[in-house]
XYZ file of N, CA and C in Angstrom:
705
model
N 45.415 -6.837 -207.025
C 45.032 -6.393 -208.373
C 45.447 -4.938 -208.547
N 45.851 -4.606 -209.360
C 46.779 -3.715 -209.711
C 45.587 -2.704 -210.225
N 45.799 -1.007 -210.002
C 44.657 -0.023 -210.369
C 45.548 0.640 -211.805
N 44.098 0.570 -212.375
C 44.585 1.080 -213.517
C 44.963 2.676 -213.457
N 46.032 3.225 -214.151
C 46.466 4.779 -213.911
C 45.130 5.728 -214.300
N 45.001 6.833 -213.369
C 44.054 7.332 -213.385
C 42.713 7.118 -212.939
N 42.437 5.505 -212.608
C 40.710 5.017 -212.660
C 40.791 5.774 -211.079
N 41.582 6.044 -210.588
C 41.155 6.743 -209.115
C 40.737 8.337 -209.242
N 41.584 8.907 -210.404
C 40.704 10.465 -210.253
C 39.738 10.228 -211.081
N 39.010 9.329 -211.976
C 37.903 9.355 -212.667
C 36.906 9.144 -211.449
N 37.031 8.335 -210.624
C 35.841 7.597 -209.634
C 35.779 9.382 -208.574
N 37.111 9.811 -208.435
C 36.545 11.068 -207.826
C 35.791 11.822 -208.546
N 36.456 12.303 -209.631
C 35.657 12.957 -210.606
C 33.983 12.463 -210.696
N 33.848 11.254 -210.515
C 32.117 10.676 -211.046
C 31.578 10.969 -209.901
N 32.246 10.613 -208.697
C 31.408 11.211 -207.199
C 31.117 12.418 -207.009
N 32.178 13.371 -207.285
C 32.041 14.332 -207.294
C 30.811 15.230 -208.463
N 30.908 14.604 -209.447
C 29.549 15.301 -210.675
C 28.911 14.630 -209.971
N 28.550 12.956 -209.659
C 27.113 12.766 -208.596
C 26.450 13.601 -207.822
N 27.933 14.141 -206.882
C 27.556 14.678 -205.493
C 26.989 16.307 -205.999
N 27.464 16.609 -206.427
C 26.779 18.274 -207.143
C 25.988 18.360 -208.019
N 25.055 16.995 -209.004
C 24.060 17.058 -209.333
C 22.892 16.597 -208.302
N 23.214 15.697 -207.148
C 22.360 16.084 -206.325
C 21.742 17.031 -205.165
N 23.269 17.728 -204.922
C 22.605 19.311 -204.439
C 22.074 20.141 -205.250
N 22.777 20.375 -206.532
C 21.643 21.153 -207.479
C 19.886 20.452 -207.268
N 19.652 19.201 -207.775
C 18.281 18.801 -207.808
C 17.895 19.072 -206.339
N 18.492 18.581 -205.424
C 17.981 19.050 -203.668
C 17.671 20.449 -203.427
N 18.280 21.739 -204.135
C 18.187 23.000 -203.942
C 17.153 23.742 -205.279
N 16.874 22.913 -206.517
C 16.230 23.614 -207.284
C 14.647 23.933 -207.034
N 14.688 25.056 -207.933
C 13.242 25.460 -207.236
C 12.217 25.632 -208.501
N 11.080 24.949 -208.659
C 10.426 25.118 -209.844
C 9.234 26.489 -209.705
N 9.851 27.812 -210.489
C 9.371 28.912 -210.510
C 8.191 29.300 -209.995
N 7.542 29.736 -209.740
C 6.375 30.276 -210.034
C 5.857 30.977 -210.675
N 4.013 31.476 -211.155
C 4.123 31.814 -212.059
C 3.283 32.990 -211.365
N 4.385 34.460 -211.864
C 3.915 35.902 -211.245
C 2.111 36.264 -211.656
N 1.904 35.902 -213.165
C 0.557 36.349 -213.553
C -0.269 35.455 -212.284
N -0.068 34.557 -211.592
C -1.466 33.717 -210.988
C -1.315 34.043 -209.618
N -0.161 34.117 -208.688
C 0.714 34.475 -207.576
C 1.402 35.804 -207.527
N 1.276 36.268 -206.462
C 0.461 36.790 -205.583
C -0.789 37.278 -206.623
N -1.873 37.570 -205.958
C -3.012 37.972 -206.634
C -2.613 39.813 -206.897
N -3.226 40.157 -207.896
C -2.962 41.503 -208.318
C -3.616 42.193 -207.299
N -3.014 43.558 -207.069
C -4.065 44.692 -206.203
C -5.100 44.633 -206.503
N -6.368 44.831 -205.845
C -7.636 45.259 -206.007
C -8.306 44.210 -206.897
N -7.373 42.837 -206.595
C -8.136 41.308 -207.585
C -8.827 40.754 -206.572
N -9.597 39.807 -207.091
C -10.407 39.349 -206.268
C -9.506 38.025 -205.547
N -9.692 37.500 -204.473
C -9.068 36.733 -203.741
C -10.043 35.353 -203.089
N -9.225 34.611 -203.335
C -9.509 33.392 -202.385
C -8.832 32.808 -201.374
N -9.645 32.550 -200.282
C -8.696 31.733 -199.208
C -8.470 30.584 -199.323
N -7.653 29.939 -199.312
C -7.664 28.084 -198.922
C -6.470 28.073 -197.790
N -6.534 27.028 -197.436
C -5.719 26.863 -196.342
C -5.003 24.972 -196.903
N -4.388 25.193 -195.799
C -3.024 23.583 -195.890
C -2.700 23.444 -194.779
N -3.255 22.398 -194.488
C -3.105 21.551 -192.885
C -2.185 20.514 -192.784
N -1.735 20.668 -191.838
C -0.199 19.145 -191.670
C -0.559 18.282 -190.459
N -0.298 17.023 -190.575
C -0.552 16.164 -189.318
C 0.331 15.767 -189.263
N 2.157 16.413 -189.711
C 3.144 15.959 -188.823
C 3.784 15.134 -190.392
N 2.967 14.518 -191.433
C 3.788 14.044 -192.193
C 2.947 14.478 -193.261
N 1.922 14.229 -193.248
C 0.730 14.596 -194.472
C 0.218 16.158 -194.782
N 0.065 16.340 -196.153
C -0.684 17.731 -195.898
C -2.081 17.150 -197.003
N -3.034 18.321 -196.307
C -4.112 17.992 -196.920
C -4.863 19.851 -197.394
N -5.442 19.730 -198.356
C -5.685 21.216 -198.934
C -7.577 21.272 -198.312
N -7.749 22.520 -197.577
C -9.157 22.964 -197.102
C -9.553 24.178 -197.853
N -10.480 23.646 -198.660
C -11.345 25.116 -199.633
C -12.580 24.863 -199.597
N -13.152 26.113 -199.576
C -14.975 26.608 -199.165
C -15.322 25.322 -200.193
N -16.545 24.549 -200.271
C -17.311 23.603 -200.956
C -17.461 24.319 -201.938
N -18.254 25.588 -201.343
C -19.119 26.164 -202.454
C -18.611 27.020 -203.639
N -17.068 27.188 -203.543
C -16.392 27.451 -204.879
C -16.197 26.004 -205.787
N -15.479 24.865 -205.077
C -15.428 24.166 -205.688
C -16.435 23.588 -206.500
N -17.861 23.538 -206.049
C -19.196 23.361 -206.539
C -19.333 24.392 -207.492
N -19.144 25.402 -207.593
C -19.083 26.427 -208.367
C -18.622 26.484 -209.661
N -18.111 25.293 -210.037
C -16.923 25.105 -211.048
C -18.135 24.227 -212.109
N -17.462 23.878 -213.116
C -17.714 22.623 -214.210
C -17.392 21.480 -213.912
N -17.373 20.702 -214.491
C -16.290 19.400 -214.833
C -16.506 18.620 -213.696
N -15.589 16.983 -213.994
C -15.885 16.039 -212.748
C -15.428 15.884 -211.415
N -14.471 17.313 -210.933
C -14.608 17.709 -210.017
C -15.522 18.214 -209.406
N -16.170 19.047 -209.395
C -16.887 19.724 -209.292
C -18.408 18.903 -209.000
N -18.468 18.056 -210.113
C -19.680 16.714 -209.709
C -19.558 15.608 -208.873
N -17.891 15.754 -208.700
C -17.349 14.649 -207.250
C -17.778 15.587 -206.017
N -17.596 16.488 -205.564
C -17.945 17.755 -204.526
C -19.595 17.347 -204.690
N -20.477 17.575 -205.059
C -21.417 17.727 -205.229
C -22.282 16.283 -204.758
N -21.586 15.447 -204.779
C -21.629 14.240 -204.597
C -21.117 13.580 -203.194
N -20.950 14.468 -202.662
C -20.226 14.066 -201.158
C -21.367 14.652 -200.436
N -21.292 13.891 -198.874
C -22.327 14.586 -197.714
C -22.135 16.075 -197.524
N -23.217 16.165 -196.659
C -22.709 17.599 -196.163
C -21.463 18.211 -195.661
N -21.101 19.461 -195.588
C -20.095 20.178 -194.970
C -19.465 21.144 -196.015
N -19.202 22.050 -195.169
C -18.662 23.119 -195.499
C -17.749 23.708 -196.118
N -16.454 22.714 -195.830
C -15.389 22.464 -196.309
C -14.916 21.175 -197.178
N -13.754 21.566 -198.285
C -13.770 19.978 -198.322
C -12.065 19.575 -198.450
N -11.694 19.075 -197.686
C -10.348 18.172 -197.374
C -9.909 17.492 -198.783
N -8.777 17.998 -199.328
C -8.341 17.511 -200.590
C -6.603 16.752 -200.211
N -6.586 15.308 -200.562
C -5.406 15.005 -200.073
C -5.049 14.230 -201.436
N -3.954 13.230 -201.283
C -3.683 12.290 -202.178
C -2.861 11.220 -201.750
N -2.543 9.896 -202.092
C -1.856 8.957 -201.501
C -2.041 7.314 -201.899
N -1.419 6.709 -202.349
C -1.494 5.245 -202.033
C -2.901 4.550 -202.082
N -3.364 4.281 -202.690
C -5.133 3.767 -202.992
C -5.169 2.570 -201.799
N -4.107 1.990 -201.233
C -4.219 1.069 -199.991
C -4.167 1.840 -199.215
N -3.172 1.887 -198.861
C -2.059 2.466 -197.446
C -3.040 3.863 -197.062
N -3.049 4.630 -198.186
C -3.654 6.129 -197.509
C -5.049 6.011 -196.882
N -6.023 5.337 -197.377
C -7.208 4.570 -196.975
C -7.132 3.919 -195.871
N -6.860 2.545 -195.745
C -6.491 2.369 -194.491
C -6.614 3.147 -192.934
N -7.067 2.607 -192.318
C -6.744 3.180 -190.748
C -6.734 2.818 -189.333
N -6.426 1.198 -189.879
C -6.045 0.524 -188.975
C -4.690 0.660 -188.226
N -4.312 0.526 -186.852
C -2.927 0.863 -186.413
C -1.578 0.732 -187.564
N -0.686 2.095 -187.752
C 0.322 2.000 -188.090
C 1.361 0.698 -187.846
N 1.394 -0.318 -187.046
C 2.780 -1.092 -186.693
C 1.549 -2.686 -187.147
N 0.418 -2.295 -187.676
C -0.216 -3.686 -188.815
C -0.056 -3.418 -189.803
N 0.646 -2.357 -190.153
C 0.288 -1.713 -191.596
C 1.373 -1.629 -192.659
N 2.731 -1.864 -191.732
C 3.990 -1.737 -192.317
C 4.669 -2.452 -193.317
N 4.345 -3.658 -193.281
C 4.438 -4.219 -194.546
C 3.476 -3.233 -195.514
N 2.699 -3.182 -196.009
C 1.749 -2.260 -196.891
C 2.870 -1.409 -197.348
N 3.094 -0.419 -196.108
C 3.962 1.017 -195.961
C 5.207 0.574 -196.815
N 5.966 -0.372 -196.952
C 7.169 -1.029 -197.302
C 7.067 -1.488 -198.845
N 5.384 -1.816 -199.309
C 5.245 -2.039 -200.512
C 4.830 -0.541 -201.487
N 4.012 0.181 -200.648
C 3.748 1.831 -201.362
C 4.915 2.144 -201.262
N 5.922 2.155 -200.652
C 7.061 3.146 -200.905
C 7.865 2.478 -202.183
N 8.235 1.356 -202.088
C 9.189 0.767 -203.275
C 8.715 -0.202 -204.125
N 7.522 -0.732 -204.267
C 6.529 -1.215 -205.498
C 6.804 -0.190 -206.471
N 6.898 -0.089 -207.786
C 6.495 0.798 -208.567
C 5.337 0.440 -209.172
N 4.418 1.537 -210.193
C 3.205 1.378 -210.203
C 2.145 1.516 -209.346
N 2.173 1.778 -207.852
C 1.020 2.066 -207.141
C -0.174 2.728 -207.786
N -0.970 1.824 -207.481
C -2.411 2.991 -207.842
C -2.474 3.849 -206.875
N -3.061 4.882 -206.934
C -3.577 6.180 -206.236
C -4.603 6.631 -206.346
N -5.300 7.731 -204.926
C -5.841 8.026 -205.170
C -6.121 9.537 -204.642
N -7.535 10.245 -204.968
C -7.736 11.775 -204.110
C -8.894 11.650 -203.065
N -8.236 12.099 -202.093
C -9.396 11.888 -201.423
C -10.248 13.428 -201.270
N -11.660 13.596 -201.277
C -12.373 14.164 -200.959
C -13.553 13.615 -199.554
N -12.667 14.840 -198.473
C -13.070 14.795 -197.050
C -14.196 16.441 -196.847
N -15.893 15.967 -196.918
C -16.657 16.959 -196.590
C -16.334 17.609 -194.901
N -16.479 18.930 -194.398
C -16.302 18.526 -192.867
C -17.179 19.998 -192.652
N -17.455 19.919 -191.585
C -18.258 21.032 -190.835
C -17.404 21.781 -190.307
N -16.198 21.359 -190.049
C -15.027 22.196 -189.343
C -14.025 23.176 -189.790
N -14.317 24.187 -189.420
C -13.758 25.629 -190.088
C -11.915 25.522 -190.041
N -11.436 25.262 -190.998
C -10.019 25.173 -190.984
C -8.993 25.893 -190.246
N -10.013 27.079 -189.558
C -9.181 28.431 -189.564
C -9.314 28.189 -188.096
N -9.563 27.637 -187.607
C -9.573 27.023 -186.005
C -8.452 26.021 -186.096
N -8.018 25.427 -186.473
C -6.765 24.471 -186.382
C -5.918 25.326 -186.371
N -5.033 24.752 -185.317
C -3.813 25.539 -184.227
C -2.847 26.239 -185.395
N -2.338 26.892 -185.351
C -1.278 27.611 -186.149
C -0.455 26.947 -186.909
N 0.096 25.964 -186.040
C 1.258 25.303 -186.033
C 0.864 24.410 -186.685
N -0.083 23.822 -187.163
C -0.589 22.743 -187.753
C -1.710 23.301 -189.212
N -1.618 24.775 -189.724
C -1.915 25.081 -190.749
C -1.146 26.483 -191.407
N -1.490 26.561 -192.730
C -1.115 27.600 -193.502
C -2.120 28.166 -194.138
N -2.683 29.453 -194.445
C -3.638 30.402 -195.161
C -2.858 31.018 -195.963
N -3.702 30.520 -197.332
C -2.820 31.103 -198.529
C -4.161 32.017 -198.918
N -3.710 32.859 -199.818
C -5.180 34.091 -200.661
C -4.340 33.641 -201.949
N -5.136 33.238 -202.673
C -4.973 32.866 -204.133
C -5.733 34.113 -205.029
N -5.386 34.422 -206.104
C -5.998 35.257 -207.087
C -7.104 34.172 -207.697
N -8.151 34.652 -208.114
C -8.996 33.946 -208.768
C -8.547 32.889 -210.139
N -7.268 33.432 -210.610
C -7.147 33.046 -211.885
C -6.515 31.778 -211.389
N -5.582 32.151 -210.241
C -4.346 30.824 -209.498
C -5.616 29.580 -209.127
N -6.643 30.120 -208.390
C -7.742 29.319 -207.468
C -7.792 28.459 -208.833
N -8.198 28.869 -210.016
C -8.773 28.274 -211.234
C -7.874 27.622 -212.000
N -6.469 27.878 -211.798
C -5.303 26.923 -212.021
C -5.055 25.414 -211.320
N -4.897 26.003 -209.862
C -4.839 24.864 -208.901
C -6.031 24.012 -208.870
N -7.518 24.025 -209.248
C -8.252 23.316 -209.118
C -8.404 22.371 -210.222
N -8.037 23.330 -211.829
C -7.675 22.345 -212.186
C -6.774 21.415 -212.500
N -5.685 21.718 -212.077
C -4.454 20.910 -211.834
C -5.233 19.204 -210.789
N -5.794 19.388 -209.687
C -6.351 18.625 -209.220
C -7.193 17.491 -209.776
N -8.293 18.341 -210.234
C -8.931 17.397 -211.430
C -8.304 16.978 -212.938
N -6.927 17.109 -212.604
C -6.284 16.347 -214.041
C -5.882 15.292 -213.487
N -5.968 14.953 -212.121
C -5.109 13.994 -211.566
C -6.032 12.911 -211.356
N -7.389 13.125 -211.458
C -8.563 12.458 -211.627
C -8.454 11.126 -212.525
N -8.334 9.665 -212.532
C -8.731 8.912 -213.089
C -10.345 8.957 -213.937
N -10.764 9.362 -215.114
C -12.403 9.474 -215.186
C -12.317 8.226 -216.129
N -13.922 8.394 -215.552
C -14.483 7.147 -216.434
C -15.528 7.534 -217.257
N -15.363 7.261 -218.188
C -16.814 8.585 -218.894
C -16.649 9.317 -218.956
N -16.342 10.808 -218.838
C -15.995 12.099 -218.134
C -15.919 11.998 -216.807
N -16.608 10.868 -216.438
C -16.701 11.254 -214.704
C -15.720 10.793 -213.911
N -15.578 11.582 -212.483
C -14.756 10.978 -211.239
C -15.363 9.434 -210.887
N -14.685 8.759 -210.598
C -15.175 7.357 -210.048
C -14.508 7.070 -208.695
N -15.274 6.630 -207.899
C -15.227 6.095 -206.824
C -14.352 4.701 -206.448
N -12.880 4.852 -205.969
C -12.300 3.765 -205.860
C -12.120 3.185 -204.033
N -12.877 3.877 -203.299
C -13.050 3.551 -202.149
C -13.598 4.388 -201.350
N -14.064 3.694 -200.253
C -14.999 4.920 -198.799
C -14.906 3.875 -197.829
N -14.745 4.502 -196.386
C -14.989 4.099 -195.304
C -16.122 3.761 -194.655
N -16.377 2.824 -193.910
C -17.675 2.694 -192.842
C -17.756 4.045 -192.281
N -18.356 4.676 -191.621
C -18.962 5.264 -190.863
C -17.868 6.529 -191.055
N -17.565 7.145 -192.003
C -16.610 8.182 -192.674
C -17.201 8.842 -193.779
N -17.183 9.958 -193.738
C -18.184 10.527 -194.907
C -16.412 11.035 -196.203
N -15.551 10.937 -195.734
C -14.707 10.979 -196.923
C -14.717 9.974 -197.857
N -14.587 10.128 -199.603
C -14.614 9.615 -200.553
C -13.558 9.432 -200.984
N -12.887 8.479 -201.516
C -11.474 8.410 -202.611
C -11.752 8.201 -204.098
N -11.227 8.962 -204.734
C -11.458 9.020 -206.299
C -10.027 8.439 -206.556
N -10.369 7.634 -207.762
C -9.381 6.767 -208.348
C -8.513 7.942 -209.484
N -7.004 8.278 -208.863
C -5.930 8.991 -210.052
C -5.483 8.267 -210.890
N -4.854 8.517 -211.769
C -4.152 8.163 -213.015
C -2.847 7.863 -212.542
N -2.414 9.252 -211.638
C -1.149 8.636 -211.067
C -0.112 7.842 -210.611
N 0.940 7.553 -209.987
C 1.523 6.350 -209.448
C 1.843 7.006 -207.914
N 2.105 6.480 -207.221
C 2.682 6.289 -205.617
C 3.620 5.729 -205.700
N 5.009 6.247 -205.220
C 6.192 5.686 -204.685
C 7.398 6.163 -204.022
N 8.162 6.292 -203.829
C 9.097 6.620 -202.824
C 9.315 7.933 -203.911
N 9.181 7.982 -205.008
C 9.816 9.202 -205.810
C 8.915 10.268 -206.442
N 7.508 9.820 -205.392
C 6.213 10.122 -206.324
C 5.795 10.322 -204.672
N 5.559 11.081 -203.450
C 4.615 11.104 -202.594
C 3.244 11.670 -202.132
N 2.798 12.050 -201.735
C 1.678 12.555 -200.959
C 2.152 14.303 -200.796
N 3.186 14.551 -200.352
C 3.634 15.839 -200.093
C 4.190 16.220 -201.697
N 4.518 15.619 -202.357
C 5.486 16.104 -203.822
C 4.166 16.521 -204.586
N 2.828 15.726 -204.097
C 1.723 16.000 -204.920
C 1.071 17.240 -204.374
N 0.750 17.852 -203.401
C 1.185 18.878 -202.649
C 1.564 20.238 -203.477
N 2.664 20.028 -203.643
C 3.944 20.711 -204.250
C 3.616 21.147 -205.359
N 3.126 20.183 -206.423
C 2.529 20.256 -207.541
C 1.040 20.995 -207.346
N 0.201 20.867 -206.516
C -0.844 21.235 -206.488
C -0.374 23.026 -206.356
N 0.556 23.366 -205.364
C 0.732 24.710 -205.127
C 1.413 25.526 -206.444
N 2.122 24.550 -206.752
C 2.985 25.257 -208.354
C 2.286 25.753 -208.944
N 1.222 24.708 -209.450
C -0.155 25.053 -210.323
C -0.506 26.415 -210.410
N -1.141 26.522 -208.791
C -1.059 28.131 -208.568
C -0.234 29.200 -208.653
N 0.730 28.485 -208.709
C 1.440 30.207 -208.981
C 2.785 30.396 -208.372
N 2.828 29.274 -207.235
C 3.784 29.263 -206.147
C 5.014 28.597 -206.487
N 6.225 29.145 -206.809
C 7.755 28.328 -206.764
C 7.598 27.346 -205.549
N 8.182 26.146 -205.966
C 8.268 24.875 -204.934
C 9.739 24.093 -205.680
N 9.675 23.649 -204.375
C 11.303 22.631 -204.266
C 10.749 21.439 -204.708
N 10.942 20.771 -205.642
C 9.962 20.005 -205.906
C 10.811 18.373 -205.256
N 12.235 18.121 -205.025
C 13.033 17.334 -204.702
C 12.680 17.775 -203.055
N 13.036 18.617 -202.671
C 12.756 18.515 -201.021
C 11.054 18.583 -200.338
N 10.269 18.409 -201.387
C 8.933 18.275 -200.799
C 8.708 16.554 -200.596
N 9.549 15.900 -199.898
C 9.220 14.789 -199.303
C 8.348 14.720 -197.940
N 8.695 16.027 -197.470
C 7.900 16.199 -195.880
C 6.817 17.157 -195.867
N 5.914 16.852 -195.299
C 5.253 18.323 -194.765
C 5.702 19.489 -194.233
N 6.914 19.274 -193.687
C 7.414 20.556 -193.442
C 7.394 21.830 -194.718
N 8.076 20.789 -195.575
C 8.738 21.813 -196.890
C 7.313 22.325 -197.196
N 6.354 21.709 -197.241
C 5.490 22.237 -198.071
C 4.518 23.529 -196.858
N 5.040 23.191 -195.988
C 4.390 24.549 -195.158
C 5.412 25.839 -194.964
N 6.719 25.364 -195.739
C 7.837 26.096 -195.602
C 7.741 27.229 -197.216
N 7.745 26.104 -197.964
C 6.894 26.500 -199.195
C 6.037 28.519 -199.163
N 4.729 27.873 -198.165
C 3.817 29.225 -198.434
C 4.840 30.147 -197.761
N 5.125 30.393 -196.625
C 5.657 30.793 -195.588
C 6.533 31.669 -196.429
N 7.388 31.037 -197.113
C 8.643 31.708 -198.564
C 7.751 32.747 -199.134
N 6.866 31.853 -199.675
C 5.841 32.980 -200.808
C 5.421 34.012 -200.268
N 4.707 34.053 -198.952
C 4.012 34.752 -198.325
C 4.935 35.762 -198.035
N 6.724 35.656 -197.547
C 7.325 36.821 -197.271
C 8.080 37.200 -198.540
N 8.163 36.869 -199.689
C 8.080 37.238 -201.141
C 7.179 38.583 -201.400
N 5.849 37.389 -201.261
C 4.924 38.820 -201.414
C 4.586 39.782 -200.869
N 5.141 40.051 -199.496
C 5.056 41.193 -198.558
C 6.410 42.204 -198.509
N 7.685 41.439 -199.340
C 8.649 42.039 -199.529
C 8.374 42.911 -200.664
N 7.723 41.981 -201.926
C 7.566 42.711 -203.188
C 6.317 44.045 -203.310
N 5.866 43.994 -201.877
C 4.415 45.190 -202.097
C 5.573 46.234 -200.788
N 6.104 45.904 -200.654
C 7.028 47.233 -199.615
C 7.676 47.916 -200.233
């Protein structure tokens, strides 16, 4: 079959605009926003921290700010057992729940990634355990300005499925004091656990890759950026 003249530099040509609109989207970075990030001199500050278990990240902030707040966040917190801290994640309303061995689970894993439509959810994990004791290598300490803290939290609670005004309860474990609140969201290979992450940090204030936050890495790579941003920009 005979090629039509030219259809060979068009197909380069189309690979080629493919291939350089996906390094642009792989390399873009969605800004941050200076008024919320870094916190101003002599502003008041909050700590939270971001823990990785290698694929997942999960966000650790004092209870008692989050309790501190309005709204049905704030009455989901309030509503959990004791502890000190509270573990903010997101994921797959099956799969992330779950915690039976990984290699029973893979079919599941095979349907959250390329199902579209997944329900989702947030989990809220109470814990007694001071974040700031988990090994280095396995967390990040961010200081948020009060205004960012009050951005990012509510960025969180928009992601809230409510019922009434309220958070609702779309699952809990036996003998687990973490809660899952039902999101609005979807789960899928183009939608993850870490991209939500990403979004949670933007909120605040923080430029994020929003295409390369598939891993936990990026998103601990993420503060790490910011953090020598903001120590460049006060020198």
């Amino acid at each position: 079959m005979r090629r039509r003249p030219g259809s060979h530099g068009l197909g380069s040509l189309f690979a080629a605009t493919a291939l350089g609109l996906v390094a642009a989207l792989w390399t873009w970075t969605a800004p941050g926003d200076p008024a919320l990030f870094p916190a101003p001199a002599n502003a008041g500050e909050v700590e939270v921290h971001v823990l990785d278990n290698g694929f997942h990240t999960d966000l650790a902030i004092p209870r008692a700010l989050l309790e501190a707040r309005s709204g049905p966040l704030a009455e989901a917190v309030r509503s959990l057992p004791p502890g000190d801290w509270v573990l903010i994640g997101w994921g797959d309303a099956r799969f992330y729940v779950d915690q039976s061995p990984i290699s029973d689970r893979l079919p599941d894993g095979l349907r959250a990634f390329f199902s579209p439509g997944n329900a989702s959810v947030i989990m809220l994990d109470p814990t007694r355990n001071d974040p700031r004791r988990v090994a280095a290598d396995q967390r990040r300490s961010l200081r948020l300005s009060a205004a960012g803290f009050a951005a990012m939290t509510d960025h969180i609670e928009a992601s809230l499925d409510l019922a009434d005004g309220r958070a609702r309860i779309a699952a809990a474990r036996a003998g687990d004091d973490a809660r899952f609140f039902a999101s609005h969201e979807h789960f899928w290979i183009g939608r993850l656990c870490n991209h939500w992450s990403a979004g949670v940090l933007n909120a605040a204030g923080l430029p994020v890759r929003p295409l390369r936050s598939v891993t936990s890495a990026e998103i601990m790579a993420t503060i790490e950026r910011a953090q020598l941003d903001t120590t460049a920009s006060r020198d």
